[in-house]
Amino acid sequence: MHKPSPPLEGPDAFQDKIRIVLVETSHSGNIGAVARAMKNMGLANLWLVNPNSFPDEASYARAAGASDILDRAQVVPTLDKALEDCIMVMGTSARGRKIPWPVLPPPEAAGIAAEKSLAGPVALVFGRENHGLSNDELHLCHYHIHIPTNPDYSSLNLSMAVQIMCYELRMLFLRNLEDGKDNPYLKPMLAPGDAGWDVPPAKVGDVEGFFGHLEQTLHDVDFHRRDNPRQLMSRLRRLFQRAKLDQMEINILRGILSAVQKAAGASGNTNSTKASTD
């Protein structure tokens, strides 16, 4: 029916103790999409309450490489059965109910779920595609989770809602790895010198050589006048310094300048190391 899935990587507590519960899902493809969302974020414990159709080809097709999540999914007839051994239950809900219930946004809900999962199973419950969870089902929950969507278009696909909560749990797990120290998953990679960048930052001397070459080339093509420089080189210097060039980029740019000089028939001093900043 389906290809073998790659192994799951993730925190054992989240995999086994955080339970994603789908109530009376109408479209089996959504179950597959949820499985994929879970595996993306390192969760594996899926429970299905009275699904309209499962298992079937549609669910496995949408699961892509997460068929193992579907293989081990628990199918039960009632929500009570899915929750009977849990120590905490959180259900997704819109605000504005007649009797206010403790409500949490996704990040705070993930924090509480992760903490409580150390003591026993925690269920995150998601309702039907067309009308969510009933009041009686929400009354089984210790907390309601509200995802603050655009009020003018608040409807979320089931797998999207699950993905949001799984993402928050994943981020929490990564932050807690050795207190988040030196965790490459959470560090941005924006410029040369950052972990993961493929080329070292350009040295000051090489950058200055580039600026000198740039000024000479602009002079060679009659774009820059040294007798009336205005702020051209200062602004170009600011532009390229803001880019935080790496060594390969310097080499590429100087190659371009040399090609421009050759095409223009100029024989400028490409070894200049100091550009005017007047």
mmCIF file of C-alpha atoms in Angstrom, residues 71-224:
data_model
loop_
_atom_site.group_PDB
_atom_site.id
_atom_site.type_symbol
_atom_site.label_atom_id
_atom_site.label_comp_id
_atom_site.label_asym_id
_atom_site.label_seq_id
_atom_site.Cartn_x
_atom_site.Cartn_y
_atom_site.Cartn_z
ATOM 1 C CA ASP A 71 0.648 2.430 10.772
ATOM 2 C CA ARG A 72 0.822 2.913 14.534
ATOM 3 C CA ALA A 73 -2.212 5.236 14.868
ATOM 4 C CA GLN A 74 -4.763 4.189 17.483
ATOM 5 C CA VAL A 75 -8.390 4.130 16.312
ATOM 6 C CA VAL A 76 -11.009 4.318 19.073
ATOM 7 C CA PRO A 77 -14.809 4.714 19.039
ATOM 8 C CA THR A 78 -15.116 7.621 21.501
ATOM 9 C CA LEU A 79 -13.159 10.600 22.766
ATOM 10 C CA ASP A 80 -13.494 9.268 26.324
ATOM 11 C CA LYS A 81 -11.579 6.173 25.235
ATOM 12 C CA ALA A 82 -8.807 8.277 23.693
ATOM 13 C CA LEU A 83 -8.387 10.305 26.882
ATOM 14 C CA GLU A 84 -8.920 7.790 29.672
ATOM 15 C CA ASP A 85 -5.234 7.372 30.584
ATOM 16 C CA CYS A 86 -4.195 11.011 30.005
ATOM 17 C CA ILE A 87 -3.236 13.300 32.860
ATOM 18 C CA MET A 88 -4.019 16.495 30.916
ATOM 19 C CA VAL A 89 -6.194 17.400 27.948
ATOM 20 C CA MET A 90 -6.073 20.497 25.761
ATOM 21 C CA GLY A 91 -8.621 21.154 23.032
ATOM 22 C CA THR A 92 -8.521 23.630 20.179
ATOM 23 C CA SER A 93 -11.343 26.128 20.395
ATOM 24 C CA ALA A 94 -12.563 29.542 19.303
ATOM 25 C CA ARG A 95 -13.002 32.193 21.982
ATOM 26 C CA GLY A 96 -16.316 33.657 23.049
ATOM 27 C CA ARG A 97 -18.075 30.724 24.722
ATOM 28 C CA LYS A 98 -20.841 31.340 27.247
ATOM 29 C CA ILE A 99 -18.824 29.886 30.117
ATOM 30 C CA PRO A 100 -15.223 31.065 29.821
ATOM 31 C CA TRP A 101 -12.656 28.285 30.029
ATOM 32 C CA PRO A 102 -8.922 28.670 30.669
ATOM 33 C CA VAL A 103 -7.534 29.623 27.254
ATOM 34 C CA LEU A 104 -3.911 29.482 26.086
ATOM 35 C CA PRO A 105 -2.176 30.595 22.890
ATOM 36 C CA PRO A 106 -0.083 27.904 21.169
ATOM 37 C CA PRO A 107 3.357 28.741 22.686
ATOM 38 C CA GLU A 108 2.102 28.668 26.265
ATOM 39 C CA ALA A 109 0.004 25.576 25.596
ATOM 40 C CA ALA A 110 3.069 23.786 24.223
ATOM 41 C CA GLY A 111 5.064 24.716 27.322
ATOM 42 C CA ILE A 112 2.481 23.311 29.705
ATOM 43 C CA ALA A 113 1.951 20.202 27.558
ATOM 44 C CA ALA A 114 5.677 19.480 27.458
ATOM 45 C CA GLU A 115 6.061 19.951 31.202
ATOM 46 C CA LYS A 116 3.088 17.748 32.085
ATOM 47 C CA SER A 117 4.149 15.067 29.581
ATOM 48 C CA LEU A 118 7.060 14.223 31.872
ATOM 49 C CA ALA A 119 4.498 12.802 34.314
ATOM 50 C CA GLY A 120 2.134 11.109 31.875
ATOM 51 C CA PRO A 121 0.280 11.281 28.551
ATOM 52 C CA VAL A 122 -1.012 14.680 27.443
ATOM 53 C CA ALA A 123 -3.667 14.929 24.720
ATOM 54 C CA LEU A 124 -4.023 17.750 22.211
ATOM 55 C CA VAL A 125 -7.512 17.384 20.761
ATOM 56 C CA PHE A 126 -8.596 18.684 17.352
ATOM 57 C CA GLY A 127 -12.204 18.668 16.203
ATOM 58 C CA ARG A 128 -14.119 18.040 13.026
ATOM 59 C CA GLU A 129 -13.255 19.913 9.848
ATOM 60 C CA ASN A 130 -16.628 21.646 9.606
ATOM 61 C CA HIS A 131 -17.510 22.552 13.196
ATOM 62 C CA GLY A 132 -14.682 21.613 15.556
ATOM 63 C CA LEU A 133 -15.329 20.177 18.983
ATOM 64 C CA SER A 134 -18.716 20.114 20.689
ATOM 65 C CA ASN A 135 -19.282 21.812 24.038
ATOM 66 C CA ASP A 136 -19.394 18.439 25.774
ATOM 67 C CA GLU A 137 -16.041 17.498 24.220
ATOM 68 C CA LEU A 138 -14.507 20.819 25.196
ATOM 69 C CA HIS A 139 -15.686 20.256 28.772
ATOM 70 C CA LEU A 140 -13.335 17.262 28.907
ATOM 71 C CA CYS A 141 -10.383 19.614 28.424
ATOM 72 C CA HIS A 142 -8.370 21.271 31.174
ATOM 73 C CA TYR A 143 -7.400 24.067 28.795
ATOM 74 C CA HIS A 144 -8.601 25.404 25.492
ATOM 75 C CA ILE A 145 -6.057 26.374 22.855
ATOM 76 C CA HIS A 146 -6.896 29.378 20.718
ATOM 77 C CA ILE A 147 -4.889 29.996 17.547
ATOM 78 C CA PRO A 148 -5.123 33.754 16.881
ATOM 79 C CA THR A 149 -5.944 33.721 13.181
ATOM 80 C CA ASN A 150 -7.181 36.620 11.073
ATOM 81 C CA PRO A 151 -10.734 37.259 12.372
ATOM 82 C CA ASP A 152 -11.899 37.989 8.832
ATOM 83 C CA TYR A 153 -10.743 34.547 7.696
ATOM 84 C CA SER A 154 -10.278 32.401 10.762
ATOM 85 C CA SER A 155 -10.858 28.904 9.403
ATOM 86 C CA LEU A 156 -7.788 26.676 9.507
ATOM 87 C CA ASN A 157 -7.335 23.396 7.701
ATOM 88 C CA LEU A 158 -7.073 20.576 10.249
ATOM 89 C CA SER A 159 -3.471 19.750 9.390
ATOM 90 C CA MET A 160 -2.523 23.447 9.604
ATOM 91 C CA ALA A 161 -3.837 23.660 13.154
ATOM 92 C CA VAL A 162 -1.950 20.501 14.100
ATOM 93 C CA GLN A 163 1.207 21.805 12.428
ATOM 94 C CA ILE A 164 1.116 24.999 14.494
ATOM 95 C CA MET A 165 1.012 23.094 17.768
ATOM 96 C CA CYS A 166 3.617 20.547 16.656
ATOM 97 C CA TYR A 167 5.915 23.394 15.586
ATOM 98 C CA GLU A 168 5.631 25.059 18.994
ATOM 99 C CA LEU A 169 6.491 21.769 20.684
ATOM 100 C CA ARG A 170 9.454 21.272 18.362
ATOM 101 C CA MET A 171 10.816 24.752 19.054
ATOM 102 C CA LEU A 172 10.450 24.164 22.774
ATOM 103 C CA PHE A 173 12.357 20.900 22.488
ATOM 104 C CA LEU A 174 15.182 22.543 20.537
ATOM 105 C CA ARG A 175 15.452 25.433 22.991
ATOM 106 C CA ASN A 176 15.752 22.977 25.849
ATOM 107 C CA LEU A 177 18.598 21.000 24.273
ATOM 108 C CA GLU A 178 21.422 21.828 26.666
ATOM 109 C CA ASP A 179 19.564 25.066 27.409
ATOM 110 C CA GLY A 180 19.725 25.938 23.733
ATOM 111 C CA LYS A 181 23.488 26.504 23.805
ATOM 112 C CA ASP A 182 25.186 26.182 20.419
ATOM 113 C CA ASN A 183 22.052 24.717 18.865
ATOM 114 C CA PRO A 184 22.483 25.096 15.093
ATOM 115 C CA TYR A 185 18.757 24.699 14.430
ATOM 116 C CA LEU A 186 17.931 27.910 16.271
ATOM 117 C CA LYS A 187 20.817 30.078 15.102
ATOM 118 C CA PRO A 188 20.245 32.338 12.117
ATOM 119 C CA MET A 189 22.672 32.112 9.193
ATOM 120 C CA LEU A 190 22.759 35.584 7.692
ATOM 121 C CA ALA A 191 26.318 36.454 6.735
ATOM 122 C CA PRO A 192 29.871 35.136 6.319
ATOM 123 C CA GLY A 193 31.205 33.962 9.646
ATOM 124 C CA ASP A 194 27.882 32.478 10.752
ATOM 125 C CA ALA A 195 27.871 28.723 11.312
ATOM 126 C CA GLY A 196 27.051 26.972 8.040
ATOM 127 C CA TRP A 197 28.253 29.707 5.668
ATOM 128 C CA ASP A 198 30.359 28.126 2.937
ATOM 129 C CA VAL A 199 33.050 30.805 2.450
ATOM 130 C CA PRO A 200 34.940 32.842 5.081
ATOM 131 C CA PRO A 201 34.383 36.602 5.388
ATOM 132 C CA ALA A 202 36.456 38.829 3.135
ATOM 133 C CA LYS A 203 39.514 40.369 4.784
ATOM 134 C CA VAL A 204 39.713 44.127 5.157
ATOM 135 C CA GLY A 205 42.670 44.346 2.805
ATOM 136 C CA ASP A 206 40.789 42.452 0.104
ATOM 137 C CA VAL A 207 37.715 44.636 0.529
ATOM 138 C CA GLU A 208 39.828 47.767 0.225
ATOM 139 C CA GLY A 209 41.433 46.332 -2.904
ATOM 140 C CA PHE A 210 37.951 45.836 -4.335
ATOM 141 C CA PHE A 211 36.970 49.440 -3.568
ATOM 142 C CA GLY A 212 40.087 50.697 -5.278
ATOM 143 C CA HIS A 213 39.365 48.484 -8.295
ATOM 144 C CA LEU A 214 35.749 49.651 -8.362
ATOM 145 C CA GLU A 215 36.721 53.309 -8.321
ATOM 146 C CA GLN A 216 39.260 52.813 -11.098
ATOM 147 C CA THR A 217 36.742 50.941 -13.243
ATOM 148 C CA LEU A 218 34.094 53.613 -12.787
ATOM 149 C CA HIS A 219 36.682 56.181 -13.800
ATOM 150 C CA ASP A 220 37.662 54.108 -16.846
ATOM 151 C CA VAL A 221 34.080 54.011 -18.131
ATOM 152 C CA ASP A 222 33.575 57.746 -17.451
ATOM 153 C CA PHE A 223 31.022 57.161 -14.708
ATOM 154 C CA HIS A 224 33.125 58.589 -11.873
#
